[in-house]
Short mmCIF file of C-alpha atoms in Angstrom, two decimals:
data_model
loop_
_atom_site.label_atom_id
_atom_site.label_comp_id
_atom_site.label_asym_id
_atom_site.label_seq_id
_atom_site.Cartn_x
_atom_site.Cartn_y
_atom_site.Cartn_z
CA UNK A 1 32.68 66.37 -107.64
CA UNK A 2 36.23 65.57 -106.62
CA UNK A 3 36.41 64.20 -103.05
CA UNK A 4 38.72 66.92 -101.77
CA UNK A 5 36.04 69.03 -100.15
CA UNK A 6 36.56 70.68 -96.77
CA UNK A 7 34.41 69.82 -93.76
CA UNK A 8 34.99 72.50 -91.11
CA UNK A 9 34.06 72.21 -87.44
CA UNK A 10 34.52 75.60 -85.78
CA UNK A 11 33.99 76.74 -82.22
CA UNK A 12 32.04 79.85 -81.27
CA UNK A 13 34.82 82.40 -80.95
CA UNK A 14 34.96 85.24 -78.45
CA UNK A 15 34.38 87.68 -81.31
CA UNK A 16 31.97 86.89 -84.13
CA UNK A 17 34.40 88.24 -86.73
CA UNK A 18 36.85 85.48 -85.85
CA UNK A 19 35.79 82.77 -88.25
CA UNK A 20 37.68 80.52 -90.62
CA UNK A 21 34.60 79.65 -92.63
CA UNK A 22 34.52 82.43 -95.30
CA UNK A 23 38.15 82.04 -96.46
CA UNK A 24 37.87 78.23 -96.43
CA UNK A 25 34.68 78.43 -98.45
CA UNK A 26 36.42 80.69 -100.95
CA UNK A 27 39.34 78.25 -101.17
CA UNK A 28 36.97 75.34 -101.87
CA UNK A 29 35.13 77.35 -104.52
CA UNK A 30 38.45 78.28 -106.15
CA UNK A 31 39.20 74.60 -106.68
CA UNK A 32 35.62 73.56 -107.44
CA UNK A 33 35.36 71.22 -104.45
CA UNK A 34 32.69 70.92 -101.79
CA UNK A 35 32.49 72.84 -98.55
CA UNK A 36 30.48 72.22 -95.41
CA UNK A 37 30.80 74.06 -92.09
CA UNK A 38 29.48 73.42 -88.60
CA UNK A 39 30.11 76.75 -86.88
CA UNK A 40 29.23 78.26 -83.52
CA UNK A 41 30.18 75.07 -81.64
CA UNK A 42 30.27 75.90 -77.93
CA UNK A 43 30.05 72.58 -76.06
CA UNK A 44 31.91 69.31 -76.17
CA UNK A 45 28.70 67.45 -76.98
CA UNK A 46 28.00 69.75 -79.94
CA UNK A 47 31.52 69.18 -81.23
CA UNK A 48 31.18 65.41 -81.02
CA UNK A 49 27.81 65.61 -82.81
CA UNK A 50 29.43 67.59 -85.64
CA UNK A 51 32.25 65.06 -85.76
CA UNK A 52 29.69 62.25 -85.93
CA UNK A 53 28.11 63.92 -88.97
CA UNK A 54 31.53 63.94 -90.64
CA UNK A 55 31.55 60.14 -90.64
CA UNK A 56 28.63 60.11 -93.09
CA UNK A 57 30.25 62.64 -95.42
CA UNK A 58 33.94 61.75 -95.58
CA UNK A 59 33.67 60.22 -99.06
CA UNK A 60 32.97 63.71 -100.44
CA UNK A 61 34.86 65.83 -97.91
CA UNK A 62 38.40 64.52 -97.81
CA UNK A 63 39.69 67.26 -95.50
CA UNK A 64 38.46 67.52 -91.91
CA UNK A 65 39.41 70.95 -90.56
CA UNK A 66 39.00 71.78 -86.87
CA UNK A 67 39.08 75.46 -85.90
CA UNK A 68 39.24 76.01 -82.15
CA UNK A 69 41.35 76.78 -79.13
CA UNK A 70 43.68 73.91 -78.41
CA UNK A 71 46.15 72.34 -76.00
CA UNK A 72 48.52 69.37 -76.28
CA UNK A 73 46.34 66.42 -77.27
CA UNK A 74 42.97 68.16 -77.44
CA UNK A 75 40.78 71.17 -78.07
CA UNK A 76 38.54 73.53 -76.07
CA UNK A 77 35.29 74.78 -77.62
CA UNK A 78 33.67 76.63 -74.70
CA UNK A 79 34.12 78.11 -71.25
CA UNK A 80 33.75 75.00 -69.10
CA UNK A 81 37.22 73.41 -68.77
CA UNK A 82 35.69 69.95 -68.33
CA UNK A 83 32.42 69.86 -70.29
CA UNK A 84 33.78 71.85 -73.23
CA UNK A 85 37.16 70.14 -73.57
CA UNK A 86 37.52 67.33 -76.10
CA UNK A 87 40.61 65.16 -76.06
CA UNK A 88 41.98 63.09 -78.91
CA UNK A 89 40.92 59.93 -77.08
CA UNK A 90 37.28 61.04 -77.14
CA UNK A 91 37.49 61.79 -80.85
CA UNK A 92 39.08 58.41 -81.43
CA UNK A 93 36.30 56.65 -79.47
CA UNK A 94 33.67 58.21 -81.73
CA UNK A 95 35.49 57.70 -85.02
CA UNK A 96 36.51 54.16 -84.15
CA UNK A 97 32.96 53.17 -83.25
CA UNK A 98 31.68 54.58 -86.55
CA UNK A 99 33.91 52.11 -88.43
CA UNK A 100 34.39 54.57 -91.29
CA UNK A 101 37.41 54.50 -93.60
CA UNK A 102 39.40 57.70 -93.03
CA UNK A 103 42.53 56.36 -94.71
CA UNK A 104 42.33 58.68 -97.70
CA UNK A 105 41.41 61.76 -95.67
CA UNK A 106 43.46 64.52 -94.04
CA UNK A 107 42.72 65.80 -90.54
CA UNK A 108 44.02 69.31 -89.88
CA UNK A 109 43.91 71.04 -86.50
CA UNK A 110 43.71 74.81 -86.92
CA UNK A 111 44.32 75.05 -83.18
CA UNK A 112 47.03 76.00 -80.70
CA UNK A 113 49.44 73.27 -79.60
CA UNK A 114 47.25 70.20 -80.30
CA UNK A 115 50.19 68.62 -82.13
CA UNK A 116 52.44 69.12 -79.08
CA UNK A 117 52.09 65.51 -78.12
CA UNK A 118 54.57 62.67 -78.08
CA UNK A 119 54.68 60.85 -81.41
CA UNK A 120 53.30 57.66 -79.85
CA UNK A 121 50.13 59.52 -78.93
CA UNK A 122 49.46 60.42 -82.55
CA UNK A 123 50.44 56.94 -83.71
CA UNK A 124 47.73 55.51 -81.45
CA UNK A 125 45.23 58.12 -82.65
CA UNK A 126 45.98 57.38 -86.32
CA UNK A 127 45.69 53.64 -85.74
CA UNK A 128 42.33 53.94 -84.01
CA UNK A 129 40.77 56.46 -86.39
CA UNK A 130 42.30 55.39 -89.71
CA UNK A 131 43.71 58.82 -90.56
CA UNK A 132 47.11 58.30 -92.14
CA UNK A 133 47.97 61.99 -92.00
CA UNK A 134 47.24 64.59 -89.32
CA UNK A 135 48.57 68.14 -89.44
CA UNK A 136 48.55 71.09 -87.08
CA UNK A 137 50.67 73.19 -84.75
CA UNK A 138 52.99 72.33 -81.88
CA UNK A 139 52.91 75.86 -80.44
CA UNK A 140 50.39 78.48 -79.42
CA UNK A 141 49.76 80.44 -82.60
CA UNK A 142 48.51 83.83 -83.71
CA UNK A 143 45.06 83.39 -85.28
CA UNK A 144 45.71 85.54 -88.35
CA UNK A 145 49.11 84.03 -89.10
CA UNK A 146 47.92 80.45 -88.67
CA UNK A 147 44.82 81.13 -90.81
CA UNK A 148 47.03 82.57 -93.55
CA UNK A 149 49.26 79.51 -93.46
CA UNK A 150 46.29 77.14 -93.37
CA UNK A 151 44.96 78.62 -96.60
CA UNK A 152 48.31 78.36 -98.36
CA UNK A 153 48.87 74.83 -97.07
CA UNK A 154 45.41 73.49 -97.94
CA UNK A 155 45.56 75.20 -101.33
CA UNK A 156 48.75 73.25 -102.01
CA UNK A 157 47.22 69.98 -100.76
CA UNK A 158 44.11 70.28 -102.94
CA UNK A 159 45.96 71.52 -106.04
CA UNK A 160 48.52 68.71 -105.75
CA UNK A 161 45.80 66.10 -105.25
CA UNK A 162 43.80 67.28 -108.27
CA UNK A 163 46.95 67.35 -110.39
CA UNK A 164 47.84 63.80 -109.27
CA UNK A 165 44.39 62.37 -110.03
CA UNK A 166 43.10 60.99 -113.29
CA UNK A 167 39.61 60.53 -114.68
CA UNK A 168 39.17 57.06 -113.25
CA UNK A 169 40.69 57.33 -109.80
CA UNK A 170 41.21 60.14 -107.33
CA UNK A 171 44.38 60.63 -105.31
CA UNK A 172 43.81 59.64 -101.68
CA UNK A 173 45.20 62.05 -99.08
CA UNK A 174 47.14 59.24 -97.45
CA UNK A 175 50.58 59.00 -95.83
CA UNK A 176 52.50 58.58 -99.09
CA UNK A 177 50.71 61.51 -100.73
CA UNK A 178 51.33 63.74 -97.72
CA UNK A 179 55.02 62.85 -97.87
CA UNK A 180 54.95 64.33 -101.38
CA UNK A 181 53.23 67.42 -99.96
CA UNK A 182 56.03 67.77 -97.38
CA UNK A 183 58.53 67.94 -100.22
CA UNK A 184 56.41 70.51 -102.03
CA UNK A 185 56.07 72.59 -98.85
CA UNK A 186 59.80 72.77 -98.31
CA UNK A 187 60.18 74.42 -101.71
CA UNK A 188 57.68 77.19 -101.00
CA UNK A 189 58.93 80.60 -99.89
CA UNK A 190 56.04 80.89 -97.41
CA UNK A 191 56.87 77.64 -95.62
CA UNK A 192 58.98 79.61 -93.17
CA UNK A 193 55.74 80.99 -91.72
CA UNK A 194 54.59 77.46 -90.92
CA UNK A 195 57.92 76.59 -89.34
CA UNK A 196 57.73 79.67 -87.13
CA UNK A 197 54.28 78.50 -85.94
CA UNK A 198 55.46 74.99 -85.15
CA UNK A 199 53.54 73.39 -88.03
CA UNK A 200 53.96 69.68 -88.53
CA UNK A 201 52.45 66.71 -90.37
CA UNK A 202 52.18 63.37 -88.59
CA UNK A 203 51.99 60.73 -91.29
CA UNK A 204 53.91 57.81 -89.87
CA UNK A 205 56.48 57.88 -92.70
#
């Protein structure tokens, strides 16, 4: 199995029909890569537990996808504004302590405004966690429109990675690779949707 599988951590939404899991699973199946979802997350502790499980699976699931409400520098998975809020610093604490190599993996926030953070904040987060590339949105976004763009974007990432790989070595989803993806994105007619949503990739390049 190619290590471009998707590991999805998704909050418990206000309506059960709001779920990113089925279309992401279909996308993974389309490319013949793995898919794993931790859905119905409703507390900060449950989110961090799901994130901890990611650290044992990242060699097979090269894309970590977080589906939740968000705010600049963090996410909200439940009703309690303190207990159910998880900031990037908390994620970094967990990932850093796990001492896992995330260098060839992509972290994508399917959330509102998490990317609306000064560049230095993401530089620190990347340095602590090992992710060379982090993508997401700098604005509050419409769920349907952002989900549509996420599918198109991740389809491009996976297809480009598979095309760039050979039989002996896979293509890591690192900063240089994601710079190539940026160039590919700019040539797509649907990239305007991402721009309207405030989409961005932080890759340090």
